[in-house]
mmCIF file of C-alpha atoms in Angstrom:
data_model
loop_
_atom_site.group_PDB
_atom_site.id
_atom_site.type_symbol
_atom_site.label_atom_id
_atom_site.label_comp_id
_atom_site.label_asym_id
_atom_site.label_seq_id
_atom_site.Cartn_x
_atom_site.Cartn_y
_atom_site.Cartn_z
ATOM 1 C CA UNK A 215 111.114 52.646 -14.899
ATOM 2 C CA UNK A 216 111.517 56.131 -13.541
ATOM 3 C CA UNK A 217 108.151 55.927 -11.834
ATOM 4 C CA UNK A 218 109.276 52.787 -10.000
ATOM 5 C CA UNK A 219 112.355 54.537 -8.668
ATOM 6 C CA UNK A 220 110.236 57.502 -7.662
ATOM 7 C CA UNK A 221 107.754 55.210 -5.913
ATOM 8 C CA UNK A 222 110.569 53.487 -4.011
ATOM 9 C CA UNK A 223 111.934 56.825 -2.888
ATOM 10 C CA UNK A 224 108.519 58.032 -1.819
ATOM 11 C CA UNK A 225 107.918 54.788 0.062
ATOM 12 C CA UNK A 226 111.236 55.114 1.909
ATOM 13 C CA UNK A 227 110.512 58.759 2.705
ATOM 14 C CA UNK A 228 107.132 57.979 4.250
ATOM 15 C CA UNK A 229 108.588 55.058 6.142
ATOM 16 C CA UNK A 230 111.166 57.412 7.670
ATOM 17 C CA UNK A 231 108.517 59.992 8.504
ATOM 18 C CA UNK A 232 106.275 57.451 10.190
ATOM 19 C CA UNK A 233 109.233 56.133 12.213
ATOM 20 C CA UNK A 234 110.126 59.613 13.398
ATOM 21 C CA UNK A 235 106.668 60.446 14.577
ATOM 22 C CA UNK A 236 105.583 57.022 15.797
ATOM 23 C CA UNK A 237 106.544 57.998 19.326
ATOM 24 C CA UNK A 238 104.733 61.317 19.351
ATOM 25 C CA UNK A 239 102.129 61.124 22.023
ATOM 26 C CA UNK A 240 98.676 62.471 21.581
ATOM 27 C CA UNK A 241 97.862 65.133 24.124
ATOM 28 C CA UNK A 242 95.121 64.087 26.439
ATOM 29 C CA UNK A 243 92.084 66.285 26.654
ATOM 30 C CA UNK A 244 92.227 68.249 29.878
ATOM 31 C CA UNK A 245 88.650 69.322 30.283
ATOM 32 C CA UNK A 246 87.532 68.692 33.808
ATOM 33 C CA UNK A 247 84.302 69.084 35.634
ATOM 34 C CA UNK A 248 84.934 71.588 38.371
ATOM 35 C CA UNK A 249 81.567 71.371 40.077
ATOM 36 C CA UNK A 250 83.129 70.030 43.261
ATOM 37 C CA UNK A 251 85.260 73.171 43.651
ATOM 38 C CA UNK A 252 83.717 75.809 45.845
ATOM 39 C CA UNK A 253 83.893 79.211 44.223
ATOM 40 C CA UNK A 254 85.958 81.479 46.429
ATOM 41 C CA UNK A 255 86.537 85.075 45.547
ATOM 42 C CA UNK A 256 89.914 86.353 46.661
ATOM 43 C CA UNK A 257 90.554 90.067 46.303
ATOM 44 C CA UNK A 258 94.012 91.365 45.318
ATOM 45 C CA UNK A 259 94.300 92.865 48.829
ATOM 46 C CA UNK A 260 93.649 89.482 50.401
ATOM 47 C CA UNK A 261 96.178 87.873 48.067
ATOM 48 C CA UNK A 262 98.755 90.384 49.220
ATOM 49 C CA UNK A 263 97.848 89.872 52.863
ATOM 50 C CA UNK A 264 97.877 86.056 52.710
ATOM 51 C CA UNK A 265 100.701 85.494 50.262
ATOM 52 C CA UNK A 266 102.090 81.984 49.920
ATOM 53 C CA UNK A 267 105.593 80.692 50.508
ATOM 54 C CA UNK A 268 107.541 80.551 47.207
ATOM 55 C CA UNK A 269 107.536 76.751 47.264
ATOM 56 C CA UNK A 270 103.724 76.706 47.327
ATOM 57 C CA UNK A 271 103.227 79.801 45.194
ATOM 58 C CA UNK A 272 105.032 78.205 42.274
ATOM 59 C CA UNK A 273 102.514 75.369 42.356
ATOM 60 C CA UNK A 274 99.641 77.877 42.047
ATOM 61 C CA UNK A 275 97.704 76.483 44.973
ATOM 62 C CA UNK A 276 94.195 77.725 45.588
ATOM 63 C CA UNK A 277 93.150 78.676 49.141
ATOM 64 C CA UNK A 278 90.949 75.599 49.473
ATOM 65 C CA UNK A 279 93.872 73.261 48.931
ATOM 66 C CA UNK A 280 94.660 73.783 52.602
ATOM 67 C CA UNK A 281 91.481 75.461 53.862
ATOM 68 C CA UNK A 282 89.128 72.799 52.536
ATOM 69 C CA UNK A 283 85.693 72.743 54.116
ATOM 70 C CA UNK A 284 86.175 76.094 55.839
ATOM 71 C CA UNK A 285 83.478 77.960 53.932
ATOM 72 C CA UNK A 286 84.097 80.445 51.150
ATOM 73 C CA UNK A 287 85.177 83.568 52.996
ATOM 74 C CA UNK A 288 88.965 83.814 53.225
ATOM 75 C CA UNK A 289 88.683 86.161 56.237
ATOM 76 C CA UNK A 290 87.203 83.327 58.287
ATOM 77 C CA UNK A 291 89.786 80.703 57.373
ATOM 78 C CA UNK A 292 91.645 79.066 60.222
ATOM 79 C CA UNK A 293 95.032 77.369 60.347
ATOM 80 C CA UNK A 294 94.556 73.821 59.045
ATOM 81 C CA UNK A 295 95.485 70.759 61.077
ATOM 82 C CA UNK A 296 98.892 69.282 60.434
ATOM 83 C CA UNK A 297 97.270 66.324 58.674
ATOM 84 C CA UNK A 298 96.666 68.754 55.827
ATOM 85 C CA UNK A 299 100.405 69.487 55.596
ATOM 86 C CA UNK A 300 101.243 65.801 55.844
ATOM 87 C CA UNK A 301 98.793 64.880 53.086
ATOM 88 C CA UNK A 302 101.533 66.095 50.714
ATOM 89 C CA UNK A 303 104.595 66.009 52.947
ATOM 90 C CA UNK A 304 104.075 62.353 53.877
ATOM 91 C CA UNK A 305 105.063 61.909 57.527
ATOM 92 C CA UNK A 306 107.209 63.434 60.256
ATOM 93 C CA UNK A 307 109.480 60.408 60.154
ATOM 94 C CA UNK A 308 109.884 60.820 56.416
ATOM 95 C CA UNK A 309 110.781 64.495 56.890
ATOM 96 C CA UNK A 310 113.268 63.580 59.610
ATOM 97 C CA UNK A 311 114.841 61.055 57.238
ATOM 98 C CA UNK A 312 115.279 63.733 54.564
ATOM 99 C CA UNK A 313 117.632 65.627 56.876
ATOM 100 C CA UNK A 314 119.331 62.488 58.139
ATOM 101 C CA UNK A 315 122.813 63.965 57.627
ATOM 102 C CA UNK A 316 122.071 66.393 60.489
ATOM 103 C CA UNK A 317 121.525 63.457 62.853
ATOM 104 C CA UNK A 318 125.295 62.986 62.942
ATOM 105 C CA UNK A 319 125.509 66.018 65.253
ATOM 106 C CA UNK A 320 122.038 65.517 66.737
ATOM 107 C CA UNK A 321 120.986 68.800 65.121
ATOM 108 C CA UNK A 322 118.172 67.570 62.885
ATOM 109 C CA UNK A 323 115.281 70.011 63.481
ATOM 110 C CA UNK A 324 112.826 67.266 62.514
ATOM 111 C CA UNK A 325 114.415 64.811 64.907
ATOM 112 C CA UNK A 326 115.985 66.836 67.685
ATOM 113 C CA UNK A 327 117.358 65.524 70.976
ATOM 114 C CA UNK A 328 114.648 67.512 72.762
ATOM 115 C CA UNK A 329 111.515 66.617 70.829
ATOM 116 C CA UNK A 330 112.327 63.837 68.384
ATOM 117 C CA UNK A 331 110.112 63.806 65.296
ATOM 118 C CA UNK A 332 107.112 65.028 67.277
ATOM 119 C CA UNK A 333 106.858 68.810 66.888
ATOM 120 C CA UNK A 334 103.826 70.462 65.340
ATOM 121 C CA UNK A 335 104.611 71.849 61.881
ATOM 122 C CA UNK A 336 103.455 75.356 62.807
ATOM 123 C CA UNK A 337 105.840 75.629 65.739
ATOM 124 C CA UNK A 338 108.357 76.705 63.108
ATOM 125 C CA UNK A 339 106.725 76.818 59.665
ATOM 126 C CA UNK A 340 104.199 79.551 58.888
ATOM 127 C CA UNK A 341 102.575 79.895 55.517
ATOM 128 C CA UNK A 342 101.264 83.457 55.400
ATOM 129 C CA UNK A 343 103.880 85.160 57.575
ATOM 130 C CA UNK A 344 107.624 84.722 58.145
ATOM 131 C CA UNK A 345 108.501 81.350 59.664
ATOM 132 C CA UNK A 346 110.249 81.124 63.001
ATOM 133 C CA UNK A 347 112.983 78.833 64.226
ATOM 134 C CA UNK A 348 112.094 77.378 67.580
ATOM 135 C CA UNK A 349 115.647 76.121 68.120
ATOM 136 C CA UNK A 350 116.837 79.737 68.118
ATOM 137 C CA UNK A 351 115.022 80.370 71.394
ATOM 138 C CA UNK A 352 118.065 78.772 73.024
ATOM 139 C CA UNK A 353 120.586 78.301 70.207
ATOM 140 C CA UNK A 354 120.397 81.886 69.031
ATOM 141 C CA UNK A 355 124.003 82.294 67.942
ATOM 142 C CA UNK A 356 124.230 79.057 66.005
ATOM 143 C CA UNK A 357 121.100 79.810 64.041
ATOM 144 C CA UNK A 358 121.899 83.467 63.462
ATOM 145 C CA UNK A 359 125.314 82.668 62.031
ATOM 146 C CA UNK A 360 124.038 79.813 59.857
ATOM 147 C CA UNK A 361 126.298 77.430 61.724
ATOM 148 C CA UNK A 362 123.966 74.492 61.671
ATOM 149 C CA UNK A 363 120.732 75.668 60.175
ATOM 150 C CA UNK A 364 119.433 78.055 57.580
ATOM 151 C CA UNK A 365 116.318 80.194 57.877
ATOM 152 C CA UNK A 366 113.191 78.079 58.304
ATOM 153 C CA UNK A 367 111.350 77.740 54.967
ATOM 154 C CA UNK B 225 114.123 45.331 -19.766
ATOM 155 C CA UNK B 226 115.461 42.593 -17.496
ATOM 156 C CA UNK B 227 118.663 44.296 -16.452
ATOM 157 C CA UNK B 228 117.200 47.431 -14.854
ATOM 158 C CA UNK B 229 114.880 45.290 -12.694
ATOM 159 C CA UNK B 230 117.810 43.285 -11.357
ATOM 160 C CA UNK B 231 119.721 46.514 -10.820
ATOM 161 C CA UNK B 232 116.862 48.082 -8.868
ATOM 162 C CA UNK B 233 116.403 44.939 -6.780
ATOM 163 C CA UNK B 234 120.078 44.904 -5.975
ATOM 164 C CA UNK B 235 119.948 48.584 -5.093
ATOM 165 C CA UNK B 236 117.022 48.001 -2.734
ATOM 166 C CA UNK B 237 118.729 45.060 -1.034
ATOM 167 C CA UNK B 238 121.949 47.024 -0.554
ATOM 168 C CA UNK B 239 119.943 50.039 0.618
ATOM 169 C CA UNK B 240 118.073 47.971 3.180
ATOM 170 C CA UNK B 241 121.300 46.432 4.437
ATOM 171 C CA UNK B 242 122.944 49.840 4.805
ATOM 172 C CA UNK B 243 119.795 51.250 6.424
ATOM 173 C CA UNK B 244 119.493 48.399 8.909
ATOM 174 C CA UNK B 245 123.152 48.533 9.895
ATOM 175 C CA UNK B 246 123.083 52.304 10.366
ATOM 176 C CA UNK B 247 119.899 52.209 12.439
ATOM 177 C CA UNK B 248 121.239 49.303 14.497
ATOM 178 C CA UNK B 249 124.450 51.213 15.082
ATOM 179 C CA UNK B 250 122.535 54.303 16.131
ATOM 180 C CA UNK B 251 120.246 52.285 18.382
ATOM 181 C CA UNK B 252 123.229 50.524 19.954
ATOM 182 C CA UNK B 253 124.991 53.837 20.556
ATOM 183 C CA UNK B 254 121.926 55.494 22.040
ATOM 184 C CA UNK B 255 121.213 52.466 24.220
ATOM 185 C CA UNK B 256 124.779 52.129 25.497
ATOM 186 C CA UNK B 257 125.034 55.821 26.381
ATOM 187 C CA UNK B 258 121.701 55.668 28.213
ATOM 188 C CA UNK B 259 122.679 53.306 31.021
ATOM 189 C CA UNK B 260 123.493 54.506 34.510
ATOM 190 C CA UNK B 261 126.859 52.740 34.164
ATOM 191 C CA UNK B 262 127.686 55.238 31.470
ATOM 192 C CA UNK B 263 126.402 58.188 33.503
ATOM 193 C CA UNK B 264 128.318 57.212 36.662
ATOM 194 C CA UNK B 265 131.568 57.027 34.713
ATOM 195 C CA UNK B 266 131.792 60.774 35.398
ATOM 196 C CA UNK B 267 132.354 60.888 39.136
ATOM 197 C CA UNK B 268 130.637 64.199 39.744
ATOM 198 C CA UNK B 269 127.503 62.035 39.454
ATOM 199 C CA UNK B 270 128.402 59.823 42.431
ATOM 200 C CA UNK B 271 125.914 61.183 44.973
ATOM 201 C CA UNK B 272 123.206 61.307 42.301
ATOM 202 C CA UNK B 273 123.768 57.635 41.511
ATOM 203 C CA UNK B 274 123.797 56.607 45.190
ATOM 204 C CA UNK B 275 120.465 58.301 45.854
ATOM 205 C CA UNK B 276 119.083 56.718 42.679
ATOM 206 C CA UNK B 277 120.180 53.262 43.837
ATOM 207 C CA UNK B 278 118.346 53.930 47.105
ATOM 208 C CA UNK B 279 115.085 54.761 45.346
ATOM 209 C CA UNK B 280 112.319 52.562 43.943
ATOM 210 C CA UNK B 281 113.229 53.956 40.521
ATOM 211 C CA UNK B 282 116.714 52.515 40.963
ATOM 212 C CA UNK B 283 115.438 48.995 41.574
ATOM 213 C CA UNK B 284 114.812 49.166 45.318
ATOM 214 C CA UNK B 285 111.170 48.122 44.859
ATOM 215 C CA UNK B 286 109.769 44.650 45.522
ATOM 216 C CA UNK B 287 109.981 43.643 41.879
ATOM 217 C CA UNK B 288 113.407 45.113 41.238
ATOM 218 C CA UNK B 289 112.138 47.089 38.261
ATOM 219 C CA UNK B 290 114.244 50.137 37.527
ATOM 220 C CA UNK B 291 114.120 53.194 35.314
ATOM 221 C CA UNK B 292 117.249 54.343 33.534
ATOM 222 C CA UNK B 293 118.614 57.896 33.766
ATOM 223 C CA UNK B 294 117.374 58.670 30.268
ATOM 224 C CA UNK B 295 113.847 57.483 31.079
ATOM 225 C CA UNK B 296 113.299 60.566 33.254
ATOM 226 C CA UNK B 297 115.945 62.996 32.041
ATOM 227 C CA UNK B 298 115.111 62.982 28.333
ATOM 228 C CA UNK B 299 111.825 63.953 26.662
ATOM 229 C CA UNK B 300 109.772 61.112 25.239
ATOM 230 C CA UNK B 301 107.259 63.067 23.166
ATOM 231 C CA UNK B 302 109.022 62.387 19.866
ATOM 232 C CA UNK B 303 112.090 60.523 18.704
ATOM 233 C CA UNK B 304 113.492 63.666 17.084
ATOM 234 C CA UNK B 305 113.206 65.625 20.326
ATOM 235 C CA UNK B 306 114.679 62.694 22.268
ATOM 236 C CA UNK B 307 117.759 62.442 20.075
ATOM 237 C CA UNK B 308 118.166 66.225 19.814
ATOM 238 C CA UNK B 309 117.972 66.708 23.607
ATOM 239 C CA UNK B 310 120.273 63.747 24.182
ATOM 240 C CA UNK B 311 122.855 65.177 21.811
ATOM 241 C CA UNK B 312 122.743 68.757 23.116
ATOM 242 C CA UNK B 313 122.669 67.941 26.831
ATOM 243 C CA UNK B 314 125.249 65.185 26.286
ATOM 244 C CA UNK B 315 127.643 67.638 24.657
ATOM 245 C CA UNK B 316 127.043 70.181 27.424
ATOM 246 C CA UNK B 317 127.797 67.521 30.074
ATOM 247 C CA UNK B 318 130.987 66.479 28.303
ATOM 248 C CA UNK B 319 132.027 70.142 28.162
ATOM 249 C CA UNK B 320 131.402 70.601 31.880
ATOM 250 C CA UNK B 321 133.231 67.364 32.709
ATOM 251 C CA UNK B 322 136.409 68.195 30.816
ATOM 252 C CA UNK B 323 136.499 71.980 30.887
ATOM 253 C CA UNK B 324 134.381 73.061 33.843
ATOM 254 C CA UNK B 325 135.267 73.343 37.503
ATOM 255 C CA UNK B 326 133.521 70.311 38.988
ATOM 256 C CA UNK B 327 133.910 71.515 42.579
ATOM 257 C CA UNK B 328 131.947 74.623 41.776
ATOM 258 C CA UNK B 329 128.789 72.832 40.641
ATOM 259 C CA UNK B 330 126.005 73.845 43.013
ATOM 260 C CA UNK B 331 124.075 70.597 43.256
ATOM 261 C CA UNK B 332 121.807 71.905 46.021
ATOM 262 C CA UNK B 333 120.711 74.701 43.711
ATOM 263 C CA UNK B 334 120.077 72.213 40.905
ATOM 264 C CA UNK B 335 117.518 70.408 43.064
ATOM 265 C CA UNK B 336 115.327 73.495 42.798
ATOM 266 C CA UNK B 337 115.472 73.466 38.997
ATOM 267 C CA UNK B 338 114.423 69.851 38.604
ATOM 268 C CA UNK B 339 111.403 70.777 36.457
ATOM 269 C CA UNK B 340 113.804 71.679 33.641
ATOM 270 C CA UNK B 341 115.524 68.333 33.385
ATOM 271 C CA UNK B 342 112.831 65.868 34.455
ATOM 272 C CA UNK B 343 110.371 65.373 31.630
ATOM 273 C CA UNK B 344 106.703 64.595 32.217
ATOM 274 C CA UNK B 345 106.632 62.657 28.955
ATOM 275 C CA UNK B 346 109.263 60.420 30.554
ATOM 276 C CA UNK B 347 107.256 59.913 33.753
ATOM 277 C CA UNK B 348 104.114 59.152 31.770
ATOM 278 C CA UNK B 349 105.944 56.662 29.588
ATOM 279 C CA UNK B 350 105.832 54.259 32.566
ATOM 280 C CA UNK B 351 103.091 55.777 34.724
ATOM 281 C CA UNK B 352 100.806 56.020 31.723
ATOM 282 C CA UNK B 353 97.473 56.042 33.529
ATOM 283 C CA UNK B 354 98.462 57.915 36.648
ATOM 284 C CA UNK B 355 96.383 60.962 35.704
ATOM 285 C CA UNK B 356 93.281 58.816 35.263
ATOM 286 C CA UNK B 357 91.439 59.509 38.482
ATOM 287 C CA UNK B 358 89.298 56.389 38.271
ATOM 288 C CA UNK B 359 92.300 54.295 39.283
ATOM 289 C CA UNK B 360 91.512 52.521 42.517
ATOM 290 C CA UNK B 361 95.048 52.956 43.786
ATOM 291 C CA UNK B 362 95.119 56.763 43.615
ATOM 292 C CA UNK B 363 94.294 58.364 46.953
ATOM 293 C CA UNK B 364 91.891 61.251 47.368
ATOM 294 C CA UNK B 365 94.835 63.592 47.819
ATOM 295 C CA UNK B 366 96.527 62.315 44.653
ATOM 296 C CA UNK B 367 93.294 62.782 42.712
ATOM 297 C CA UNK B 368 92.957 66.344 43.991
ATOM 298 C CA UNK B 369 96.528 67.224 43.033
ATOM 299 C CA UNK B 370 96.454 65.494 39.660
ATOM 300 C CA UNK B 371 93.229 67.329 38.861
ATOM 301 C CA UNK B 372 95.098 70.558 39.647
ATOM 302 C CA UNK B 373 97.931 69.443 37.350
ATOM 303 C CA UNK B 374 95.525 68.768 34.496
ATOM 304 C CA UNK B 375 93.768 72.099 35.032
ATOM 305 C CA UNK B 376 97.055 74.007 34.645
ATOM 306 C CA UNK B 377 98.424 71.915 31.773
ATOM 307 C CA UNK B 378 98.836 73.931 28.599
ATOM 308 C CA UNK B 379 98.460 77.252 30.432
ATOM 309 C CA UNK B 380 101.158 79.701 31.483
ATOM 310 C CA UNK B 381 100.961 78.297 34.996
ATOM 311 C CA UNK B 382 101.831 74.747 33.926
ATOM 312 C CA UNK B 383 103.452 72.613 36.605
ATOM 313 C CA UNK B 384 105.481 69.451 36.159
ATOM 314 C CA UNK B 385 105.424 66.031 37.816
ATOM 315 C CA UNK B 386 108.730 66.864 39.509
ATOM 316 C CA UNK B 387 107.306 70.118 40.902
ATOM 317 C CA UNK B 388 105.495 68.094 43.571
ATOM 318 C CA UNK B 389 107.308 64.758 43.424
ATOM 319 C CA UNK B 390 110.501 66.511 44.385
ATOM 320 C CA UNK B 391 112.584 63.499 45.372
ATOM 321 C CA UNK B 392 111.256 60.946 42.878
ATOM 322 C CA UNK B 393 114.138 58.902 41.543
ATOM 323 C CA UNK B 394 116.724 60.086 44.075
ATOM 324 C CA UNK B 395 115.794 59.196 47.630
ATOM 325 C CA UNK B 396 117.666 61.246 50.193
ATOM 326 C CA UNK B 397 119.658 63.174 47.592
ATOM 327 C CA UNK B 398 120.255 66.089 49.967
ATOM 328 C CA UNK B 399 121.906 63.719 52.456
ATOM 329 C CA UNK B 400 124.238 62.217 49.851
ATOM 330 C CA UNK B 401 125.140 65.661 48.513
ATOM 331 C CA UNK B 402 125.994 66.727 52.045
ATOM 332 C CA UNK B 403 128.334 63.770 52.488
ATOM 333 C CA UNK B 404 130.356 65.128 49.560
ATOM 334 C CA UNK B 405 129.974 68.844 50.228
ATOM 335 C CA UNK B 406 128.454 69.788 53.608
ATOM 336 C CA UNK B 407 125.972 72.668 53.633
ATOM 337 C CA UNK B 408 127.232 73.708 57.072
ATOM 338 C CA UNK B 409 130.890 73.813 58.054
ATOM 339 C CA UNK B 410 130.430 72.137 61.454
ATOM 340 C CA UNK B 411 129.549 68.840 59.743
ATOM 341 C CA UNK B 412 132.850 68.656 57.853
ATOM 342 C CA UNK B 413 134.482 65.888 59.916
ATOM 343 C CA UNK B 414 131.308 63.866 60.332
ATOM 344 C CA UNK B 415 130.592 64.049 56.607
ATOM 345 C CA UNK B 416 134.075 62.745 55.771
ATOM 346 C CA UNK B 417 133.252 59.600 57.758
ATOM 347 C CA UNK B 418 129.841 59.284 56.093
ATOM 348 C CA UNK B 419 131.346 59.789 52.658
ATOM 349 C CA UNK B 420 133.815 56.962 53.152
ATOM 350 C CA UNK B 421 131.036 54.758 54.463
ATOM 351 C CA UNK B 422 128.729 55.325 51.491
ATOM 352 C CA UNK B 423 131.552 55.109 48.963
ATOM 353 C CA UNK B 424 132.319 51.605 50.220
ATOM 354 C CA UNK B 425 128.628 50.703 50.221
ATOM 355 C CA UNK B 426 127.998 51.850 46.645
ATOM 356 C CA UNK B 427 131.409 50.908 45.222
ATOM 357 C CA UNK B 428 129.945 48.112 43.129
ATOM 358 C CA UNK B 429 127.901 50.634 41.155
ATOM 359 C CA UNK B 430 131.024 52.341 39.830
ATOM 360 C CA UNK B 431 131.237 54.939 42.591
ATOM 361 C CA UNK B 432 134.814 56.163 42.971
ATOM 362 C CA UNK B 433 136.469 55.474 46.323
ATOM 363 C CA UNK B 434 138.895 58.071 47.689
ATOM 364 C CA UNK B 435 142.264 56.371 48.172
ATOM 365 C CA UNK B 436 144.288 58.284 50.734
#
């Protein structure tokens, strides 16, 4: 009789175990063929010279994410077209919509009274050097004192 | 010989009944505390709920399908981890709600830490095949980025779904947060108007309306 009780206990125990781990997902194998990636050698000096914005650095982007099809010498890379930015950042209208609350005072930098949602990204945003704020060319005080805009990311 | 068999059978039946009722109770509790209605009952969540209701994940899509808060904000790799995280974060939230200073919560700052409370296992629970680059619907750009994700997975440089999909689940969150607590002082009056407007609009979702 004792064996029966033991067997019941064991059965219940395994049932519990299987329930607990039924949801555990198997990790997918992550081996990838990387033959399409061009091999680009970036020296530590170049990395220092062309550092990324924190928002992009934390995603560990390689140079060719933006400089695709520009050869394999980082010194010869040129600023990519804005389509490259918008491949991830969707569209200028979308970006304007993200700062919609600023429209209430017509101060949305992505939808300003002067240019609407039509500015080129690099008129303000720079990747490898400090960004600039084009609005500050006229609205210097407001920008400087963080009255309606922070530093351009 | 007969008696012990009856006794064991009875024991098993009672055991099963107790087991089923306890697991049903647990399931019911977990399910009830996983709905957005439960989450919005704490009003510091108002702008989070509004932006969720404005997103495809909140049922704004063509089919009306929606994800629940817990679908993204709890890990789905194992049931143990799910329940453990639910219990610990739940207790922390309750503590903040009753003992913390709710006006001091820096929601804007929290947007930058989304990787820590949006779980990839949750995303993949619904978007199961999204990393399969043979899908016809994934664009060239998506394939490139998802390949990058897979390359970094398991390394020190691991990134999360929410690292790139920064506003998934909460469309226009920054706007809603600004209606409640403007980032710049000059918007104060305008944001009061906007806040009233959105509070009326989202009232039916349990959003608290300021009565003044």
